[in-house]
Amino acid sequence: MNALSIMHITPAVPNRLPVAAAAVFLILILSGCTGGAGVPKFDGNNAYALLKRQCDFGPRPLGTPAHEKTADFLAAELKKYADRQFEQSFTYQSPSRKRAYTGRNIFGVFGKDRKRWVLLLAHYDTRPTADEEVDHAKARQPILGANDGASGCAVLLELAKMLHKKLADTGVVIAFIDGEDFGPGVDEMFIGSKAFAEKWREVMKPVRGFDKFEYGVLLDMVGDKDLEIRKESYSTQRAPDIVAKIWNAAAELEYDKYFNSAKPGLGQMIQDDHLPLLAGGIKCVDVIDFDYPYWHTLEDTPDKCGAASLQIVGDVVTRVVYSEPAGE
Ligand SMILES: [Zn+2]
């Protein structure tokens, strides 16, 4: 993703999360609050293992063998858990590289003949260059993308396992989106979400009972050990009710500290995969912690991310999804 303008960024406070997260977990254990009867429990350690699993492929930019292996892995995992799994393949002609690329958006469908459908998405490709590195030699290298790429997919893949155990009342489509971080400029970013936004009705044709998405939730950079997610400005402008739904779920779980309402993130307008979807008629919000010192550097590695953060985001998304009504 790319930030148009960032304001009100506070310095990271090391070691704040583990202590606070431990306290939150203790409260949750004591209250037995997991978001409803029979709802499987999100496992942050499993999600963290899935984050590392993706990073084991190495940097995963569009057009590389590691990218293909990652796409194959994600598709195979979804095939195990989803009621239906399919892909949208698309061709992208890059003006800067003067060659064509084949991209893959990967979908898993959870539920049949549902009245309502919710879209959950994350990008799985990683930035081909470490643009934020000061050293020019380093800046030309591809990033590992533990947080920027793998974290959102890790949460959604863990959720896919849970939906396999117990479907939600609402239909759920999980989408692993390609080409978000291709670049170098924003004109060559969000390639997969643009391809999907153009043809989403056609792409979703195999889904029985599908009419439209009630809304979409994009997860991006949700693994930072020092987790603090602010309300992203396009999301609050275009889908305030969905933002409220997510932040309310976080508050109910006593995660206010991590889903921070006190700092509204005014001016934090993030260009990300939610924008093409909004333009294409899907109400979509971006859940993102953009205050990450390793963004687009070679230091975006699994040790900067934590199971506790994935747990928090996973718990919130679980609560939102399993609270959705079946509809009439
Ligand atoms: Zn990025």
Short mmCIF file of C-alpha atoms and ligand atoms in Angstrom, two decimals:
data_model
loop_
_atom_site.label_atom_id
_atom_site.label_comp_id
_atom_site.label_asym_id
_atom_site.label_seq_id
_atom_site.Cartn_x
_atom_site.Cartn_y
_atom_site.Cartn_z
CA MET A 1 0.00 0.00 0.00
CA ASN A 2 0.93 3.57 -0.26
CA ALA A 3 0.18 6.44 2.07
CA LEU A 4 -1.10 9.67 0.62
CA SER A 5 -0.36 11.52 3.83
CA ILE A 6 0.46 10.31 7.29
CA MET A 7 -0.17 12.43 10.34
CA HIS A 8 -0.21 11.86 14.07
CA ILE A 9 2.31 9.04 13.94
CA THR A 10 3.60 8.32 17.42
CA PRO A 11 6.90 6.58 18.11
CA ALA A 12 6.69 2.85 18.66
CA VAL A 13 6.78 1.75 22.29
CA PRO A 14 8.77 -1.47 22.47
CA ASN A 15 7.50 -4.33 24.62
CA ARG A 16 4.14 -2.68 25.17
CA LEU A 17 2.17 -5.33 23.36
CA PRO A 18 3.24 -8.59 24.99
CA VAL A 19 2.36 -7.51 28.55
CA ALA A 20 -0.89 -5.85 27.54
CA ALA A 21 -1.83 -8.74 25.23
CA ALA A 22 -1.20 -11.23 28.03
CA ALA A 23 -3.58 -9.26 30.25
CA VAL A 24 -6.22 -9.25 27.51
CA PHE A 25 -5.87 -12.99 26.96
CA LEU A 26 -6.26 -13.57 30.69
CA ILE A 27 -9.48 -11.55 30.70
CA LEU A 28 -10.74 -13.53 27.71
CA ILE A 29 -9.93 -16.85 29.33
CA LEU A 30 -11.65 -15.79 32.55
CA SER A 31 -14.74 -14.53 30.79
CA GLY A 32 -14.80 -17.37 28.26
CA CYS A 33 -15.59 -14.73 25.68
CA THR A 34 -14.88 -16.11 22.21
CA GLY A 35 -17.73 -14.65 20.20
CA GLY A 36 -20.61 -17.06 20.45
CA ALA A 37 -21.52 -20.65 21.17
CA GLY A 38 -19.85 -23.25 18.99
CA VAL A 39 -17.64 -20.72 17.24
CA PRO A 40 -14.13 -22.14 16.79
CA LYS A 41 -11.34 -20.26 18.53
CA PHE A 42 -8.90 -18.36 16.34
CA ASP A 43 -5.35 -19.60 16.95
CA GLY A 44 -2.72 -16.84 16.66
CA ASN A 45 0.14 -19.34 16.85
CA ASN A 46 -1.25 -21.24 13.86
CA ALA A 47 -1.61 -17.95 12.01
CA TYR A 48 1.98 -17.01 12.82
CA ALA A 49 3.16 -20.39 11.49
CA LEU A 50 1.24 -19.64 8.28
CA LEU A 51 2.95 -16.24 8.07
CA LYS A 52 6.35 -17.91 8.34
CA ARG A 53 5.32 -20.61 5.86
CA GLN A 54 4.73 -17.93 3.20
CA CYS A 55 8.04 -16.22 4.01
CA ASP A 56 9.82 -19.58 3.60
CA PHE A 57 9.17 -19.18 -0.15
CA GLY A 58 11.33 -16.03 -0.05
CA PRO A 59 10.31 -12.68 -1.56
CA ARG A 60 7.12 -13.23 -3.61
CA PRO A 61 6.75 -10.47 -6.21
CA LEU A 62 4.55 -11.01 -9.26
CA GLY A 63 6.42 -12.79 -12.06
CA THR A 64 8.77 -14.89 -9.90
CA PRO A 65 8.82 -18.65 -9.20
CA ALA A 66 8.37 -17.95 -5.45
CA HIS A 67 5.19 -16.03 -6.27
CA GLU A 68 3.81 -18.99 -8.24
CA LYS A 69 4.69 -21.40 -5.42
CA THR A 70 2.93 -19.14 -2.92
CA ALA A 71 -0.16 -18.90 -5.13
CA ASP A 72 -0.18 -22.70 -5.52
CA PHE A 73 0.19 -23.12 -1.75
CA LEU A 74 -2.66 -20.71 -0.93
CA ALA A 75 -4.93 -22.27 -3.56
CA ALA A 76 -4.21 -25.79 -2.27
CA GLU A 77 -4.90 -24.72 1.32
CA LEU A 78 -8.21 -23.09 0.35
CA LYS A 79 -9.15 -26.19 -1.63
CA LYS A 80 -8.80 -28.22 1.58
CA TYR A 81 -11.16 -26.01 3.57
CA ALA A 82 -13.56 -24.20 1.23
CA ASP A 83 -16.84 -25.45 -0.20
CA ARG A 84 -15.62 -24.15 -3.50
CA GLN A 85 -12.24 -22.89 -4.69
CA PHE A 86 -11.43 -21.11 -7.94
CA GLU A 87 -9.18 -18.45 -9.44
CA GLN A 88 -9.40 -15.38 -11.60
CA SER A 89 -6.46 -15.39 -13.98
CA PHE A 90 -5.62 -12.10 -15.68
CA THR A 91 -2.94 -10.62 -17.90
CA TYR A 92 -1.16 -7.46 -16.91
CA GLN A 93 0.93 -5.51 -19.41
CA SER A 94 3.49 -3.51 -17.45
CA PRO A 95 4.36 -0.14 -19.02
CA SER A 96 7.61 0.19 -17.05
CA ARG A 97 8.88 -3.36 -17.66
CA LYS A 98 7.47 -3.60 -21.19
CA ARG A 99 6.31 -7.17 -20.73
CA ALA A 100 3.15 -9.05 -19.81
CA TYR A 101 2.52 -10.83 -16.52
CA THR A 102 -0.09 -13.41 -15.61
CA GLY A 103 -1.73 -12.67 -12.30
CA ARG A 104 -3.90 -14.90 -10.13
CA ASN A 105 -6.60 -13.88 -7.67
CA ILE A 106 -7.43 -16.92 -5.53
CA PHE A 107 -10.86 -17.48 -3.98
CA GLY A 108 -12.40 -19.78 -1.40
CA VAL A 109 -16.17 -19.89 -0.91
CA PHE A 110 -17.63 -20.86 2.47
CA GLY A 111 -21.34 -21.66 2.45
CA LYS A 112 -23.87 -22.60 -0.23
CA ASP A 113 -27.06 -20.86 -1.31
CA ARG A 114 -26.51 -18.11 1.24
CA LYS A 115 -28.66 -14.98 1.25
CA ARG A 116 -25.79 -12.70 2.19
CA TRP A 117 -22.10 -12.71 1.34
CA VAL A 118 -19.15 -11.06 3.01
CA LEU A 119 -15.77 -10.66 1.28
CA LEU A 120 -12.50 -10.98 3.22
CA LEU A 121 -9.33 -10.19 1.32
CA ALA A 122 -5.57 -9.74 1.61
CA HIS A 123 -2.77 -9.41 -0.92
CA TYR A 124 -0.23 -12.23 -1.15
CA ASP A 125 2.36 -10.70 -3.48
CA THR A 126 5.28 -8.74 -2.03
CA ARG A 127 7.09 -5.57 -3.07
CA PRO A 128 9.76 -6.26 -5.75
CA THR A 129 12.00 -3.52 -4.37
CA ALA A 130 12.86 -2.30 -0.85
CA ASP A 131 12.09 1.31 -1.72
CA GLU A 132 12.39 2.62 1.82
CA GLU A 133 16.00 1.42 2.23
CA VAL A 134 18.46 4.34 2.23
CA ASP A 135 21.25 2.21 0.78
CA HIS A 136 20.79 2.05 -3.02
CA ALA A 137 22.04 -1.54 -3.35
CA LYS A 138 19.57 -2.67 -0.68
CA ALA A 139 16.74 -0.63 -2.20
CA ARG A 140 16.96 -2.68 -5.41
CA GLN A 141 16.36 -5.96 -3.58
CA PRO A 142 12.93 -7.56 -3.05
CA ILE A 143 11.40 -7.55 0.44
CA LEU A 144 10.31 -10.64 2.38
CA GLY A 145 6.96 -9.06 3.23
CA ALA A 146 6.24 -10.81 6.54
CA ASN A 147 3.87 -8.05 7.57
CA ASP A 148 3.25 -6.44 4.16
CA GLY A 149 1.73 -9.44 2.44
CA ALA A 150 1.96 -12.58 4.56
CA SER A 151 0.20 -11.31 7.71
CA GLY A 152 -3.25 -10.72 6.18
CA CYS A 153 -3.19 -14.02 4.27
CA ALA A 154 -2.11 -15.85 7.44
CA VAL A 155 -5.13 -14.55 9.37
CA LEU A 156 -7.51 -15.42 6.53
CA LEU A 157 -6.07 -18.90 6.02
CA GLU A 158 -6.49 -19.66 9.72
CA LEU A 159 -10.06 -18.35 9.47
CA ALA A 160 -10.62 -20.66 6.46
CA LYS A 161 -9.80 -23.63 8.71
CA MET A 162 -12.33 -22.40 11.26
CA LEU A 163 -15.05 -21.88 8.64
CA HIS A 164 -14.40 -25.44 7.49
CA LYS A 165 -15.14 -26.63 11.04
CA LYS A 166 -18.16 -24.39 11.41
CA LEU A 167 -19.68 -22.22 8.69
CA ALA A 168 -20.93 -18.77 9.59
CA ASP A 169 -24.62 -17.91 9.09
CA THR A 170 -23.53 -15.52 6.35
CA GLY A 171 -21.74 -16.72 3.22
CA VAL A 172 -18.04 -15.85 3.22
CA VAL A 173 -15.66 -15.43 0.28
CA ILE A 174 -11.95 -15.34 1.14
CA ALA A 175 -9.82 -13.74 -1.58
CA PHE A 176 -6.04 -13.80 -1.86
CA ILE A 177 -5.32 -10.86 -4.14
CA ASP A 178 -2.36 -10.57 -6.50
CA GLY A 179 -0.21 -7.64 -7.59
CA GLU A 180 -0.99 -5.13 -4.84
CA ASP A 181 2.60 -4.09 -4.34
CA PHE A 182 4.01 -4.40 -7.88
CA GLY A 183 4.87 -0.77 -8.59
CA PRO A 184 7.11 1.08 -8.71
CA GLY A 185 4.41 3.78 -8.97
CA VAL A 186 0.80 3.62 -7.79
CA ASP A 187 -0.22 3.36 -11.45
CA GLU A 188 1.27 -0.17 -11.40
CA MET A 189 -0.11 -1.17 -8.01
CA PHE A 190 -3.43 -2.79 -6.94
CA ILE A 191 -3.33 -4.79 -10.18
CA GLY A 192 -5.22 -7.81 -8.86
CA SER A 193 -7.88 -5.80 -7.04
CA LYS A 194 -8.42 -3.72 -10.18
CA ALA A 195 -8.85 -6.90 -12.24
CA PHE A 196 -11.34 -8.23 -9.68
CA ALA A 197 -13.19 -4.91 -9.34
CA GLU A 198 -13.77 -4.84 -13.12
CA LYS A 199 -15.30 -8.31 -13.27
CA TRP A 200 -16.39 -9.36 -9.80
CA ARG A 201 -19.94 -10.28 -10.81
CA GLU A 202 -18.61 -12.54 -13.55
CA VAL A 203 -15.89 -14.01 -11.33
CA MET A 204 -18.46 -14.85 -8.63
CA LYS A 205 -20.82 -16.57 -11.14
CA PRO A 206 -19.90 -20.09 -9.88
CA VAL A 207 -21.13 -19.16 -6.38
CA ARG A 208 -24.69 -20.41 -6.02
CA GLY A 209 -27.01 -17.85 -4.50
CA PHE A 210 -24.52 -15.02 -4.91
CA ASP A 211 -25.97 -11.64 -5.72
CA LYS A 212 -23.64 -9.07 -4.20
CA PHE A 213 -21.21 -8.52 -1.37
CA GLU A 214 -22.74 -6.88 1.69
CA TYR A 215 -19.25 -5.51 2.31
CA GLY A 216 -15.56 -6.35 2.14
CA VAL A 217 -12.82 -6.27 4.78
CA LEU A 218 -9.24 -5.90 3.60
CA LEU A 219 -6.48 -7.00 5.98
CA ASP A 220 -3.04 -5.54 5.27
CA MET A 221 -0.05 -5.20 7.62
CA VAL A 222 -1.84 -6.69 10.62
CA GLY A 223 1.09 -8.61 12.13
CA ASP A 224 3.26 -5.86 13.66
CA LYS A 225 4.37 -6.83 17.18
CA ASP A 226 3.54 -3.27 18.21
CA LEU A 227 -0.03 -3.43 16.94
CA GLU A 228 -2.07 -0.24 16.71
CA ILE A 229 -4.76 -0.09 14.05
CA ARG A 230 -6.31 3.30 13.40
CA LYS A 231 -9.39 4.02 11.37
CA GLU A 232 -8.29 4.54 7.78
CA SER A 233 -9.83 7.67 6.27
CA TYR A 234 -11.22 6.36 2.96
CA SER A 235 -12.86 3.56 4.94
CA THR A 236 -14.48 5.91 7.45
CA GLN A 237 -15.69 8.14 4.60
CA ARG A 238 -17.03 5.42 2.32
CA ALA A 239 -18.09 2.66 4.73
CA PRO A 240 -18.55 4.19 8.19
CA ASP A 241 -21.03 1.49 9.29
CA ILE A 242 -18.54 -1.30 8.54
CA VAL A 243 -15.75 0.55 10.33
CA ALA A 244 -18.08 0.92 13.32
CA LYS A 245 -18.96 -2.78 13.20
CA ILE A 246 -15.27 -3.77 13.32
CA TRP A 247 -14.28 -1.29 16.02
CA ASN A 248 -17.31 -2.25 18.11
CA ALA A 249 -16.31 -5.92 17.88
CA ALA A 250 -12.79 -4.96 18.99
CA ALA A 251 -14.17 -2.96 21.93
CA GLU A 252 -16.38 -5.88 22.98
CA LEU A 253 -13.24 -8.03 23.06
CA GLU A 254 -11.47 -5.32 25.09
CA TYR A 255 -9.05 -4.71 22.26
CA ASP A 256 -9.58 -0.92 22.27
CA LYS A 257 -5.88 -0.41 22.79
CA TYR A 258 -5.04 -2.12 19.51
CA PHE A 259 -8.06 -0.93 17.50
CA ASN A 260 -7.50 2.62 18.58
CA SER A 261 -10.43 5.00 18.44
CA ALA A 262 -8.75 7.69 20.51
CA LYS A 263 -6.42 8.41 17.61
CA PRO A 264 -8.73 8.57 14.64
CA GLY A 265 -5.90 8.68 12.14
CA LEU A 266 -7.12 11.87 10.54
CA GLY A 267 -5.18 12.35 7.38
CA GLN A 268 -4.23 8.68 7.29
CA MET A 269 -5.54 8.04 3.82
CA ILE A 270 -4.05 4.77 2.64
CA GLN A 271 -4.06 3.78 -1.00
CA ASP A 272 -4.69 0.08 -0.93
CA ASP A 273 -6.77 -2.70 -2.51
CA HIS A 274 -9.98 -1.33 -0.99
CA LEU A 275 -9.99 1.66 -3.37
CA PRO A 276 -10.48 -0.26 -6.65
CA LEU A 277 -13.20 -2.32 -4.94
CA LEU A 278 -14.97 0.82 -3.69
CA ALA A 279 -14.78 2.22 -7.22
CA GLY A 280 -16.17 -1.07 -8.55
CA GLY A 281 -19.22 -1.00 -6.27
CA ILE A 282 -18.07 -3.13 -3.32
CA LYS A 283 -18.25 -1.38 0.04
CA CYS A 284 -14.83 -2.21 1.46
CA VAL A 285 -12.76 -1.12 4.45
CA ASP A 286 -9.01 -1.36 5.03
CA VAL A 287 -7.83 -2.75 8.37
CA ILE A 288 -4.18 -1.71 8.44
CA ASP A 289 -1.48 -0.73 10.94
CA PHE A 290 0.60 1.59 8.84
CA ASP A 291 2.84 2.64 11.73
CA TYR A 292 5.48 0.02 10.92
CA PRO A 293 9.14 1.11 10.78
CA TYR A 294 10.12 -1.81 8.50
CA TRP A 295 7.61 -0.99 5.75
CA HIS A 296 9.14 -1.65 2.28
CA THR A 297 12.54 -2.48 3.78
CA LEU A 298 14.54 -5.71 3.91
CA GLU A 299 13.71 -5.78 7.64
CA ASP A 300 10.04 -6.70 7.09
CA THR A 301 10.74 -10.18 8.45
CA PRO A 302 8.78 -12.63 10.67
CA ASP A 303 10.63 -11.57 13.86
CA LYS A 304 9.00 -8.12 13.57
CA CYS A 305 5.57 -9.78 13.64
CA GLY A 306 3.89 -11.66 16.46
CA ALA A 307 1.31 -14.36 17.10
CA ALA A 308 -0.34 -12.07 19.71
CA SER A 309 -1.07 -9.42 17.05
CA LEU A 310 -2.46 -11.96 14.59
CA GLN A 311 -4.56 -13.32 17.47
CA ILE A 312 -6.09 -9.89 18.14
CA VAL A 313 -6.95 -9.24 14.49
CA GLY A 314 -8.14 -12.82 14.03
CA ASP A 315 -10.41 -12.60 17.08
CA VAL A 316 -11.96 -9.39 15.80
CA VAL A 317 -12.59 -10.73 12.29
CA THR A 318 -13.95 -13.97 13.76
CA ARG A 319 -16.40 -12.03 15.91
CA VAL A 320 -17.54 -9.88 12.99
CA VAL A 321 -18.02 -12.79 10.60
CA TYR A 322 -19.76 -15.17 12.99
CA SER A 323 -22.06 -12.36 14.21
CA GLU A 324 -23.38 -11.69 10.71
CA PRO A 325 -27.00 -12.71 10.21
CA ALA A 326 -28.09 -15.22 7.56
CA GLY A 327 -30.49 -12.69 6.08
CA GLU A 328 -33.97 -13.10 4.63
ZN ZN B 1 3.50 -2.71 0.53
#
